[in-house]
XYZ file of N, CA and C in Angstrom:
759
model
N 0.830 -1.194 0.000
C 0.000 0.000 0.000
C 0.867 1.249 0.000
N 0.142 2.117 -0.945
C 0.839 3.766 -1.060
C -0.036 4.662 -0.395
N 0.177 4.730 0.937
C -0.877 6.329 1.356
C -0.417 7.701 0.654
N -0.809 7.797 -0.569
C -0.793 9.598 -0.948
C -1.239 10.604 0.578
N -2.526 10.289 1.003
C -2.850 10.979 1.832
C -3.911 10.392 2.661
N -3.780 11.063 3.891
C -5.249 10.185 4.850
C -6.303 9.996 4.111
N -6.988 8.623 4.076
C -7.984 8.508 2.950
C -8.198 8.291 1.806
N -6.517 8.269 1.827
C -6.636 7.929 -0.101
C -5.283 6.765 -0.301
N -5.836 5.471 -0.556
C -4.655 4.403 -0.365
C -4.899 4.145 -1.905
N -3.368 3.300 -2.274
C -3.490 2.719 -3.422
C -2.927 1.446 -3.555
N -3.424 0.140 -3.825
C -2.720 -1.065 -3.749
C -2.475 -1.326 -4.998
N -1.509 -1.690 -5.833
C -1.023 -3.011 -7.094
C -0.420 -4.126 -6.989
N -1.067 -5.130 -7.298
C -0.823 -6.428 -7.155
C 0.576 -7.083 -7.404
N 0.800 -6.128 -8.792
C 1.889 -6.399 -10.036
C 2.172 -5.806 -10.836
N 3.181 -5.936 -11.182
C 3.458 -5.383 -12.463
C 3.832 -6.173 -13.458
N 3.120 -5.871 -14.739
C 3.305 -6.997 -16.015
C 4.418 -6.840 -16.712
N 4.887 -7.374 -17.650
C 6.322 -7.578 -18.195
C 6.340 -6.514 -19.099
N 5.203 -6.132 -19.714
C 4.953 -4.740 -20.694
C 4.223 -3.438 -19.934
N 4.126 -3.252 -18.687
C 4.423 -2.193 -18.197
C 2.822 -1.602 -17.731
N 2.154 -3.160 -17.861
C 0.778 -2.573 -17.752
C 1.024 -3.115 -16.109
N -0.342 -2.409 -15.019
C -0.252 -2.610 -13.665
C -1.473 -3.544 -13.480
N -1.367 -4.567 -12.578
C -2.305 -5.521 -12.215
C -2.835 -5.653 -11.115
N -3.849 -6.027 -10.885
C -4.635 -6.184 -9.651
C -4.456 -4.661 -8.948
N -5.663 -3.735 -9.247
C -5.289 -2.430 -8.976
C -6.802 -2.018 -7.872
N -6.538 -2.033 -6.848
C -7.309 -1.221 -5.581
C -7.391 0.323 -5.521
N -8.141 1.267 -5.559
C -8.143 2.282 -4.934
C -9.192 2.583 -3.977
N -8.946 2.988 -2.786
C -10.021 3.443 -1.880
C -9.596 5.019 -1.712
N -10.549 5.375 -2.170
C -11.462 7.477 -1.926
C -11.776 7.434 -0.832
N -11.613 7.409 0.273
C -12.309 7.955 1.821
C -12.029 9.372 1.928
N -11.794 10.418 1.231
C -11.477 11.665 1.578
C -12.718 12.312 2.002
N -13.806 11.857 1.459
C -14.748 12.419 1.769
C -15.652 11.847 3.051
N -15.924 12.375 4.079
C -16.541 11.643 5.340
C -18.117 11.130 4.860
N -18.688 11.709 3.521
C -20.018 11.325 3.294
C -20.028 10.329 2.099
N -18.527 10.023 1.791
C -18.911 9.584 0.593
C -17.601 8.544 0.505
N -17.948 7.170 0.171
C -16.255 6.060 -0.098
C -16.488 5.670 -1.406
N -15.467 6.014 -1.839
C -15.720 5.442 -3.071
C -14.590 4.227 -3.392
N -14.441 3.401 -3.922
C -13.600 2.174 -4.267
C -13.394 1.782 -5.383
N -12.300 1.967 -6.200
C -12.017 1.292 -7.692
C -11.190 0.029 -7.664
N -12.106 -0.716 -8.378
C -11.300 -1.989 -8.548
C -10.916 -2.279 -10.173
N -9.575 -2.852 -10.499
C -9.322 -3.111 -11.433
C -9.032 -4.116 -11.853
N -9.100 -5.196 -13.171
C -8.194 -6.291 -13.427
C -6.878 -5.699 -13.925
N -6.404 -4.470 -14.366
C -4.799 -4.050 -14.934
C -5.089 -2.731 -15.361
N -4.398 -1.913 -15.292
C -4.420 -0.763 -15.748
C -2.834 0.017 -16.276
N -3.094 0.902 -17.110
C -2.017 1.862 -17.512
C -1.801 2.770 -17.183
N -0.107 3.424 -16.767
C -0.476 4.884 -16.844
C 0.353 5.426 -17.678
N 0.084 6.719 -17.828
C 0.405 7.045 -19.049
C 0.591 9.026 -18.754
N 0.757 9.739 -19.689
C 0.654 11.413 -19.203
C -0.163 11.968 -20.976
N -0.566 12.556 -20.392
C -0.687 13.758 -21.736
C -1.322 15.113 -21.496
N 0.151 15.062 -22.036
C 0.502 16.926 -21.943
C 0.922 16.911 -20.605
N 0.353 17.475 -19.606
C 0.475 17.850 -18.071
C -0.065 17.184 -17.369
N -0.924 16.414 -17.630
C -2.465 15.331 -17.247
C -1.900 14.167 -17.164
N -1.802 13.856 -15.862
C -0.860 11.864 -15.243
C -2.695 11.555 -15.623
N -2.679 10.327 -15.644
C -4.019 9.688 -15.886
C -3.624 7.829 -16.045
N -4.750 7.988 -15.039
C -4.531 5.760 -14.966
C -5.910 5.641 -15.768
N -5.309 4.997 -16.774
C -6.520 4.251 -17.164
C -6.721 2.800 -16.911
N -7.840 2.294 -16.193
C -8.274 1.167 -15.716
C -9.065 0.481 -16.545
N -8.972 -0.547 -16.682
C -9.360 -1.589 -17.579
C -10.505 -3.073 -16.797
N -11.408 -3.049 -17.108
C -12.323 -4.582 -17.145
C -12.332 -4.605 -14.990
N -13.340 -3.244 -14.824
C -13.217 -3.327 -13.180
C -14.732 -3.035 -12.906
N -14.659 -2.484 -11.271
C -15.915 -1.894 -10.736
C -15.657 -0.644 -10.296
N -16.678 0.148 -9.658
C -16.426 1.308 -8.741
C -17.581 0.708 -7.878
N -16.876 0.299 -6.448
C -18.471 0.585 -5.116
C -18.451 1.899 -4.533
N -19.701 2.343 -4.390
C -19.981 3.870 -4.394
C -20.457 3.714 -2.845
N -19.856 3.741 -1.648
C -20.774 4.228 -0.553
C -21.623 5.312 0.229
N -22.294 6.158 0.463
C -22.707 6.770 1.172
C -22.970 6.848 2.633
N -22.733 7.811 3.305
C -23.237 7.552 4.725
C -24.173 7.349 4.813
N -24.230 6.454 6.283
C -25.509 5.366 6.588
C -26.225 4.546 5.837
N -25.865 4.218 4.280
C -25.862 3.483 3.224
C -25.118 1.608 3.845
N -26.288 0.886 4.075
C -25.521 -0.203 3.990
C -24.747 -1.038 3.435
N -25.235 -0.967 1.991
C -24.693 -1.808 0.947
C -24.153 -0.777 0.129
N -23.091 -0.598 -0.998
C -22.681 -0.235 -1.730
C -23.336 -0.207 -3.430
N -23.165 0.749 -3.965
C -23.690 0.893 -5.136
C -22.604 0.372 -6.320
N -23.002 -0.660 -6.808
C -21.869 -1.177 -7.814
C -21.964 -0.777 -9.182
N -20.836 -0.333 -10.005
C -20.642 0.568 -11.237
C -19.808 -0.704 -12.139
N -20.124 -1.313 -13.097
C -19.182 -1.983 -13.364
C -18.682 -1.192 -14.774
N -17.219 -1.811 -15.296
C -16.920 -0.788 -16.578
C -15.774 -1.453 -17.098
N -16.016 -1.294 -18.276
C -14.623 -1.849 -19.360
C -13.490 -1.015 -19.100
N -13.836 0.101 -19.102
C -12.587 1.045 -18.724
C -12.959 2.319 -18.627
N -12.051 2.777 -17.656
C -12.142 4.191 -16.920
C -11.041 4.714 -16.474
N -11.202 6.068 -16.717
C -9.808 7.302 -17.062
C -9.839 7.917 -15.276
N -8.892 7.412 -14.631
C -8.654 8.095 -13.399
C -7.699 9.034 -13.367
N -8.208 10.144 -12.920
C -7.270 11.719 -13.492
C -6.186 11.461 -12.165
N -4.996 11.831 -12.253
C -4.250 11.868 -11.256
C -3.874 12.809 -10.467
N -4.048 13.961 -11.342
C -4.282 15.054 -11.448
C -4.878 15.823 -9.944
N -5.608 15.192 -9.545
C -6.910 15.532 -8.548
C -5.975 15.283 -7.369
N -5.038 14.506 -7.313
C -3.928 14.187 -5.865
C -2.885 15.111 -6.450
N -2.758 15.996 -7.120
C -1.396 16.623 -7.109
C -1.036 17.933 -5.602
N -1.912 18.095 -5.551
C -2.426 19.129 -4.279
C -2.438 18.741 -2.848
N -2.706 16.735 -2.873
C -2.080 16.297 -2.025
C -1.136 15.558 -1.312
N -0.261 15.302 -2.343
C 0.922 14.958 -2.417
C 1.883 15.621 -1.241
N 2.081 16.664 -1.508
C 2.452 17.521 -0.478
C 2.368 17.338 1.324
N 1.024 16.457 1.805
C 0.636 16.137 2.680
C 1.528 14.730 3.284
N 1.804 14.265 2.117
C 2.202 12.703 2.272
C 3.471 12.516 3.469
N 3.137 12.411 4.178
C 4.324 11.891 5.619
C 4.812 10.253 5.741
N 6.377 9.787 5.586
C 6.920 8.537 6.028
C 6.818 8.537 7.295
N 6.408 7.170 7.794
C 6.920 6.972 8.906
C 8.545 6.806 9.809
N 8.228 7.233 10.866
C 10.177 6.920 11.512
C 10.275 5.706 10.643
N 10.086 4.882 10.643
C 11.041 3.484 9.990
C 11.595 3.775 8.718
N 10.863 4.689 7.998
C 11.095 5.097 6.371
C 11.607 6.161 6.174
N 12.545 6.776 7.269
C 13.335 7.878 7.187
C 14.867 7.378 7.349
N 15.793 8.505 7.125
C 16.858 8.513 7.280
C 17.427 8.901 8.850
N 18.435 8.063 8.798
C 19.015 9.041 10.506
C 19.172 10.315 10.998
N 19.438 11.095 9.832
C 19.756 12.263 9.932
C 18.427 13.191 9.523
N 17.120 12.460 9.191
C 15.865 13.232 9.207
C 15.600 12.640 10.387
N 15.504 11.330 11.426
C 15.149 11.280 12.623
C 16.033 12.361 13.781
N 17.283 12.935 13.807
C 17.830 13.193 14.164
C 17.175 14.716 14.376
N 16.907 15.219 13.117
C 17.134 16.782 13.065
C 15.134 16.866 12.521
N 14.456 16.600 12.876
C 13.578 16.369 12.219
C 12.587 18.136 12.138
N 11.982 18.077 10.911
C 10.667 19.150 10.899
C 10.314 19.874 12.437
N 10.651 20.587 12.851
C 9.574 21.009 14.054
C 7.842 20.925 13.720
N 7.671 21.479 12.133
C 6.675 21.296 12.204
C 5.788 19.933 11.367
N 6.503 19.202 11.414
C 6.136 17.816 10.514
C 5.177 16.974 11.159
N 4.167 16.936 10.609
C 2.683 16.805 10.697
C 2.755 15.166 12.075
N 3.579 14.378 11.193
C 3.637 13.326 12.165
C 4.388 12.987 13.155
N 5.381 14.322 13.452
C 6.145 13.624 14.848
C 5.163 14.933 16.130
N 4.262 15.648 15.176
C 3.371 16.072 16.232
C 2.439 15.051 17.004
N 2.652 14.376 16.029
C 1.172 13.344 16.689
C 2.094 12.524 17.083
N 3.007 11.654 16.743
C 3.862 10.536 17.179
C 5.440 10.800 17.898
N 5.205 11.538 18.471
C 7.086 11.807 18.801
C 7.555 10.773 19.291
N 6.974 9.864 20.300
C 7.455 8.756 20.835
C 8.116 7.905 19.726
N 7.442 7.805 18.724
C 7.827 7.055 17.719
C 9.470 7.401 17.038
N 9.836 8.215 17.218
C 10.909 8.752 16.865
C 11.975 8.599 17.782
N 11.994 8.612 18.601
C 12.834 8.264 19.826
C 12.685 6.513 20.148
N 11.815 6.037 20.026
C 12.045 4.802 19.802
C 12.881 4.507 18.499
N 12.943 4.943 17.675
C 13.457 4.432 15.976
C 15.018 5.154 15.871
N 15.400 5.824 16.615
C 16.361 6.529 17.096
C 17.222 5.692 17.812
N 16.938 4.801 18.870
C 17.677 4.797 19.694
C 17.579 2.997 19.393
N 16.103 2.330 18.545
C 16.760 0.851 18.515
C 18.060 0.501 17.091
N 17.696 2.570 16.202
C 19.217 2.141 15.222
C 20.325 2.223 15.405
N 20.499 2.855 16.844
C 21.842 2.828 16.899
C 22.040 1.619 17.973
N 21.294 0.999 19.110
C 21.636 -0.436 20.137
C 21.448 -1.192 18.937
N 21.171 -1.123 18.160
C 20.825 -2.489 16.824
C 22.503 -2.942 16.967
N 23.141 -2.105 16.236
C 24.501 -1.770 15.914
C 25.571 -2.606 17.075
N 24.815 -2.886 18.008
C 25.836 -4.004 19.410
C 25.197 -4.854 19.159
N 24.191 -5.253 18.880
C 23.897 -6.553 18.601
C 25.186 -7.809 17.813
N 25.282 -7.531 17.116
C 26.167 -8.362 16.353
C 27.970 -8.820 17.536
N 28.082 -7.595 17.873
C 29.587 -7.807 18.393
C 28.840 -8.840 19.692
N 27.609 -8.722 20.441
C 27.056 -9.317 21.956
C 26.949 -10.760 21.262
N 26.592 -10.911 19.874
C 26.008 -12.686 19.109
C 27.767 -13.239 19.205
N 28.451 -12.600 18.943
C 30.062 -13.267 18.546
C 30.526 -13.619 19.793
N 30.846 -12.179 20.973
C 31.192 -12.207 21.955
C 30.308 -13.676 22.621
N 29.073 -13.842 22.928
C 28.435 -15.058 23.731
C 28.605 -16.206 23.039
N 28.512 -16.548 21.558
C 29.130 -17.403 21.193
C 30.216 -18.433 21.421
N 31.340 -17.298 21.333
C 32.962 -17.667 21.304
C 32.525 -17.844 23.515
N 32.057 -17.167 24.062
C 32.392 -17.410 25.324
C 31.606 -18.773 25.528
N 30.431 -19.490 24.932
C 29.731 -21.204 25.043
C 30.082 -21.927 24.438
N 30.912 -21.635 23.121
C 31.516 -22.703 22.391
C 33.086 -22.740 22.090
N 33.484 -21.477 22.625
C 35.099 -21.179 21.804
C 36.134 -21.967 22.362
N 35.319 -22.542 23.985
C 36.952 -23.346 24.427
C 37.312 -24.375 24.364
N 38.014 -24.894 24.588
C 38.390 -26.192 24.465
C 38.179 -27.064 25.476
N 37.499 -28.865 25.018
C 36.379 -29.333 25.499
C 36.964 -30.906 25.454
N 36.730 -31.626 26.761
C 37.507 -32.835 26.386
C 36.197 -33.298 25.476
N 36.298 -34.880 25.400
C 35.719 -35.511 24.102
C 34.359 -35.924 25.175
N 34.345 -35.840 26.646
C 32.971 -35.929 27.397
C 32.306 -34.744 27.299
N 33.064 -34.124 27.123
C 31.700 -32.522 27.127
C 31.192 -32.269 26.036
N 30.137 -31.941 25.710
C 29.265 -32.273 24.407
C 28.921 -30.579 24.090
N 29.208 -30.523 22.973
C 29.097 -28.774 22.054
C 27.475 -28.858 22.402
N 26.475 -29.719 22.511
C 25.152 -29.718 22.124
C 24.363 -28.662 23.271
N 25.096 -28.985 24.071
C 24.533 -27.676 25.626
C 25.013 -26.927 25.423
N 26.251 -26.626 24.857
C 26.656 -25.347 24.578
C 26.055 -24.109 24.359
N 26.074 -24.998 22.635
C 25.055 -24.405 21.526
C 23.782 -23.703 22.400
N 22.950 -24.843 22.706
C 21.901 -24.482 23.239
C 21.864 -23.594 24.543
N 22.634 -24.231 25.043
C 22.391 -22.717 26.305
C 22.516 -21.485 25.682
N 23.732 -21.441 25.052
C 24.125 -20.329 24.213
C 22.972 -19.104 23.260
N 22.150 -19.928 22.353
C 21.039 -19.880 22.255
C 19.559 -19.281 22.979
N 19.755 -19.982 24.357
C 18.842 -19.557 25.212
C 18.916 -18.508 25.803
N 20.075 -18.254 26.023
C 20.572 -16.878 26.817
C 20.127 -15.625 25.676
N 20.759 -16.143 24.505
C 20.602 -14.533 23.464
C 18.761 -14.578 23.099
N 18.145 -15.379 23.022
C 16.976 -15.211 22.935
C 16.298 -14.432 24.104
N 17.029 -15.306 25.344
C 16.422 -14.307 26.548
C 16.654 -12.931 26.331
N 18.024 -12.326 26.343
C 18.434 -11.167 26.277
C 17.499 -10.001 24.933
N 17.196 -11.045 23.775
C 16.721 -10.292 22.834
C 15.198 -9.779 23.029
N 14.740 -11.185 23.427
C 12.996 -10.976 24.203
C 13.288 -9.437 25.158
N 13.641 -9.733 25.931
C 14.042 -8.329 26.644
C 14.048 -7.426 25.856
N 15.177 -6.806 25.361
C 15.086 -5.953 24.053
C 14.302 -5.095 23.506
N 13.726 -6.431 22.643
C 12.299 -5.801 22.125
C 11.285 -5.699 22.954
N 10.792 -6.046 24.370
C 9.926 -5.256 25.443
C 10.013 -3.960 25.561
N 11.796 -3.482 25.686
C 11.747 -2.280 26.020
C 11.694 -1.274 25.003
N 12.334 -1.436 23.843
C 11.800 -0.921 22.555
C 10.438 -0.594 22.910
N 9.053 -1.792 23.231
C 8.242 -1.187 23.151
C 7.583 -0.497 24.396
N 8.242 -0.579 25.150
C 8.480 0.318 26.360
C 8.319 1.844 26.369
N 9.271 2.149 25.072
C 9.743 3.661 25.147
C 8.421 4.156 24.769
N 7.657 3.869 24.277
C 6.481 4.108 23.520
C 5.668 5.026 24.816
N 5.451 4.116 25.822
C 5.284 4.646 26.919
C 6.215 5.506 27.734
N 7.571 4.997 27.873
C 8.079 5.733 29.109
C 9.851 5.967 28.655
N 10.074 7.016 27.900
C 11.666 7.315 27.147
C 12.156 6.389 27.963
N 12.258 6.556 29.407
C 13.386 6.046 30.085
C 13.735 4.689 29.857
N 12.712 4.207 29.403
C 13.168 2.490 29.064
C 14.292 2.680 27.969
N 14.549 3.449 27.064
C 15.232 3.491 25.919
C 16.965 3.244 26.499
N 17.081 3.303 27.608
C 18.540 2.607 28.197
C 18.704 1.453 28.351
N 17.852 0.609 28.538
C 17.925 -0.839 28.316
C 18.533 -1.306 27.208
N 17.889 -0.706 25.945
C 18.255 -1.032 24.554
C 19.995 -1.087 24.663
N 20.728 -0.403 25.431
C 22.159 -0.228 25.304
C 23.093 -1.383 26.614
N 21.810 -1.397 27.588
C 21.909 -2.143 28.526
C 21.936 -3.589 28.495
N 21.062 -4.153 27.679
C 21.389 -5.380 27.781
C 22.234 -6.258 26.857
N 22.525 -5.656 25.059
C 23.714 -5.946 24.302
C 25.310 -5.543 25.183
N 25.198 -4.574 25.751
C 26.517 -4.437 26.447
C 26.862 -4.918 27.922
N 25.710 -5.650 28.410
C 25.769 -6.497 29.037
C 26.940 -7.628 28.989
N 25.831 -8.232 27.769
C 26.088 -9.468 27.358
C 27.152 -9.405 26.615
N 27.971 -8.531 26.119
C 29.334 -8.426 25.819
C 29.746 -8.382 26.948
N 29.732 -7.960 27.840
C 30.629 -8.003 29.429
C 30.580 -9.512 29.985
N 29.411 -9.953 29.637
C 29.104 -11.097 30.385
C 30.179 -11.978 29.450
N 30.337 -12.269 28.039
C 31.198 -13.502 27.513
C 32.083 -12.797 27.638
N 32.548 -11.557 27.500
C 34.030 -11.398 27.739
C 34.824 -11.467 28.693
N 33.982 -11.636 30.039
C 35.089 -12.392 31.491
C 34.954 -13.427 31.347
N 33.976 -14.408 30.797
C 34.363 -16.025 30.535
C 35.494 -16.040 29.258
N 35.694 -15.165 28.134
C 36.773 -15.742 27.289
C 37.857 -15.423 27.734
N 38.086 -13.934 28.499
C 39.078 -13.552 29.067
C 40.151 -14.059 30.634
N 38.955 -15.299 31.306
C 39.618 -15.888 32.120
C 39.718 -17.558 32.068
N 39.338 -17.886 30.603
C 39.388 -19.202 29.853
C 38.594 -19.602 30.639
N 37.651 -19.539 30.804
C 36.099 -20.268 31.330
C 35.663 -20.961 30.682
N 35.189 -22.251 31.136
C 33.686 -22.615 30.348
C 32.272 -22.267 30.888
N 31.360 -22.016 29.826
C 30.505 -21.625 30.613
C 29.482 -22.311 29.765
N 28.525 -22.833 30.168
C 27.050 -23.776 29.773
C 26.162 -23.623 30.909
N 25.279 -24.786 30.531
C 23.926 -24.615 31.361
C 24.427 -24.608 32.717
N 23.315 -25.454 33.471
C 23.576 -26.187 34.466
C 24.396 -27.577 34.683
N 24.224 -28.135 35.307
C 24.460 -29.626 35.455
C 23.627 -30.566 35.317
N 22.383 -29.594 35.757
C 21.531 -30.994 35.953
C 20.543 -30.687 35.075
N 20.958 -29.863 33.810
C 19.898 -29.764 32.691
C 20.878 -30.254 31.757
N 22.226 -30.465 31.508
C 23.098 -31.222 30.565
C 22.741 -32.164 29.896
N 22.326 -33.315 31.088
C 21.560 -34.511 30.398
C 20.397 -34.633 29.231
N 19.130 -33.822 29.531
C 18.385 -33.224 29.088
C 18.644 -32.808 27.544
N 19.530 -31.642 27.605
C 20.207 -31.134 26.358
C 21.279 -31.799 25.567
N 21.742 -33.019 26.182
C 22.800 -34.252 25.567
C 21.491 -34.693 24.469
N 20.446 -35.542 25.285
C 19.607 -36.194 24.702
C 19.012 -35.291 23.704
N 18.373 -34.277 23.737
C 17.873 -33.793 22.579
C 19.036 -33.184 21.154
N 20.129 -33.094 21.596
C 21.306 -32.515 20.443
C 21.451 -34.141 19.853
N 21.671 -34.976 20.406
C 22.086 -36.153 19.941
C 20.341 -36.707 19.522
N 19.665 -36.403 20.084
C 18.115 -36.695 18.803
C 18.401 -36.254 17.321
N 18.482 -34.795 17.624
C 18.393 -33.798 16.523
C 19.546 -34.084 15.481
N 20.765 -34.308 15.691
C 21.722 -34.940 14.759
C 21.000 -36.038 14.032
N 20.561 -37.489 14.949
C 20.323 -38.984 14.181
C 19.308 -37.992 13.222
N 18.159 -37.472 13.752
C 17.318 -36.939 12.518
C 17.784 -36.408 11.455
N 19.220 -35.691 11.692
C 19.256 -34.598 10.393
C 20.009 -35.839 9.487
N 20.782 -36.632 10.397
C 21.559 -37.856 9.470
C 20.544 -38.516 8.588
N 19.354 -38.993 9.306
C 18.479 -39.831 8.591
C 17.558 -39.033 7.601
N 17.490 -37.870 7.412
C 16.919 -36.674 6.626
C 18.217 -36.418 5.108
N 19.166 -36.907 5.646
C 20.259 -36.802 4.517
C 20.737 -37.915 3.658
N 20.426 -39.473 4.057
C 20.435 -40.322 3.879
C 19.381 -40.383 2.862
N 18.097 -40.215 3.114
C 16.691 -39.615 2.784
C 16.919 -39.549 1.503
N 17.572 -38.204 1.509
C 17.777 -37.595 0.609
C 18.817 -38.054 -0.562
N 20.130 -38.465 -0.180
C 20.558 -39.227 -0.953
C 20.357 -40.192 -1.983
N 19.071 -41.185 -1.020
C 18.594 -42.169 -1.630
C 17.741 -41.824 -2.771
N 17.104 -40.542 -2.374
C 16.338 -40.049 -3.707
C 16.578 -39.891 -4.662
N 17.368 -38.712 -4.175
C 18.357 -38.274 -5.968
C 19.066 -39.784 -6.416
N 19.678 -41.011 -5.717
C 19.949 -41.915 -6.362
C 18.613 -42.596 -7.214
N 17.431 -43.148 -6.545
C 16.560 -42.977 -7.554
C 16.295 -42.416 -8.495
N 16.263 -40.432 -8.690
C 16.209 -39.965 -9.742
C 16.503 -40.513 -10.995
N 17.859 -40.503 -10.408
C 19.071 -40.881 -11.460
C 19.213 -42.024 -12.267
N 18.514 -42.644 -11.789
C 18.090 -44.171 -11.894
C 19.392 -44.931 -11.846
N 19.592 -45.014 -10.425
C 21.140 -45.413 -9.837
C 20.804 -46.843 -8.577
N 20.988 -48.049 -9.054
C 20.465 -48.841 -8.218
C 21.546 -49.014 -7.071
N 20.639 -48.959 -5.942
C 21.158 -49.353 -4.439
C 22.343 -50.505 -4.501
């Protein structure tokens, strides 16, 4: 969907290989007494002279009115939609924080229609692009601190992994709470920095004092048995597979 402006959306399905547009939606709500809806099977656009114009091809128009239950249906081989008529509101058209740049979240409009109504939104989108940015070094750092050391041939990578796993999911669940936190209350927006740099603190005194670090003890067992499930499956899923493509091939066993 393209919002030109409150009330006026535009959906296309597709676009065809010769430049015609497919599966074409428009909803008119500009008017509070009146919805209007164009539906299309494909349409063109095209200009002439100064005049943008979609012409729509093999559709309907439902015509609503207020307090009108049912819609009035227009059907038509084709119809000339002036474009013309949105040039005036174009101008209106506001991205959301996600669809801006850093440096328009940063320095933004004082008077820009939508961080009047949404400022929270901006300070949230602000502050999860730059904690985004520790994410990656906190995935390496916890990693290398559950799997990086060296392991006699009884200790099994499979708890590792998985604890390993469990922890950054925990930490990330977190995360995104407080992200949506800020929405409500800025101050949550320190977490976002709080818990990736955490968790870099946290694997970097286990790599830095050659630690191992995993679950528990008495969830090991537990996590032995399911890593060593999950292997025989992926073995017998590859075997599987082997055998197939040898069939394909028409390659006898």
């Amino acid at each position: 969907f393209n919002t030109i402006e409150d009330g006026m959306t535009f959906h296309i399905a597709d676009r065809l290989p010769d430049g015609r547009l497919g599966g074409i939606l428009i909803s008119d709500q500009r008017e509070t007494e009146l919805t209007l809806t164009y539906l299309a099977r494909e349409g063109i656009l095209y200009r002439s002279g100064e005049d943008a114009l979609l012409l729509l091809k093999d559709g309907e128009i439902h015509q609503r009115e207020a307090g009108q239950k049912s819609p009035s249906v227009i059907r038509y081989d084709s119809y000339t939609f002036d474009l013309n008529t949105l040039a005036g509101q174009t101008d209106g058209f506001t991205r959301r924080p996600k669809e801006r740049t850093t440096l328009e979240l940063l320095s933004p409009d004082p008077n820009d229609k939508y961080l009047k109504q949404k400022p929270e939104l901006f300070t949230s989108e602000i502050h999860q692009r730059f904690s985004e940015m520790l994410w990656p070094f906190a995935y390496v750092v916890v990693i290398l601190a559950f799997c990086g050391q060296a392991r006699s041939s009884r200790q099994s990578y499979g708890s590792a992994v998985g604890s390993g796993m469990i922890f950054l999911l925990f930490v990330r669940g977190l995360a995104f709470g407080a992200a949506s936190s800020i929405k409500s209350n800025e101050a949550a927006a320190i977490w976002l920095y709080i818990l990736p740099l955490a968790s870099i603190g946290f694997g970097s005194v286990y790599l830095f004092q050659n630690r191992l670090v995993s679950i528990p003890q008495w969830m090991e067992p537990g996590f032995n048995r399911f890593t060593t499930a999950v292997e025989a499956m992926h073995a017998r899923n590859i075997e599987r597979y082997v055998a197939f493509r040898r069939r394909l091939a028409g390659v006898q066993a």
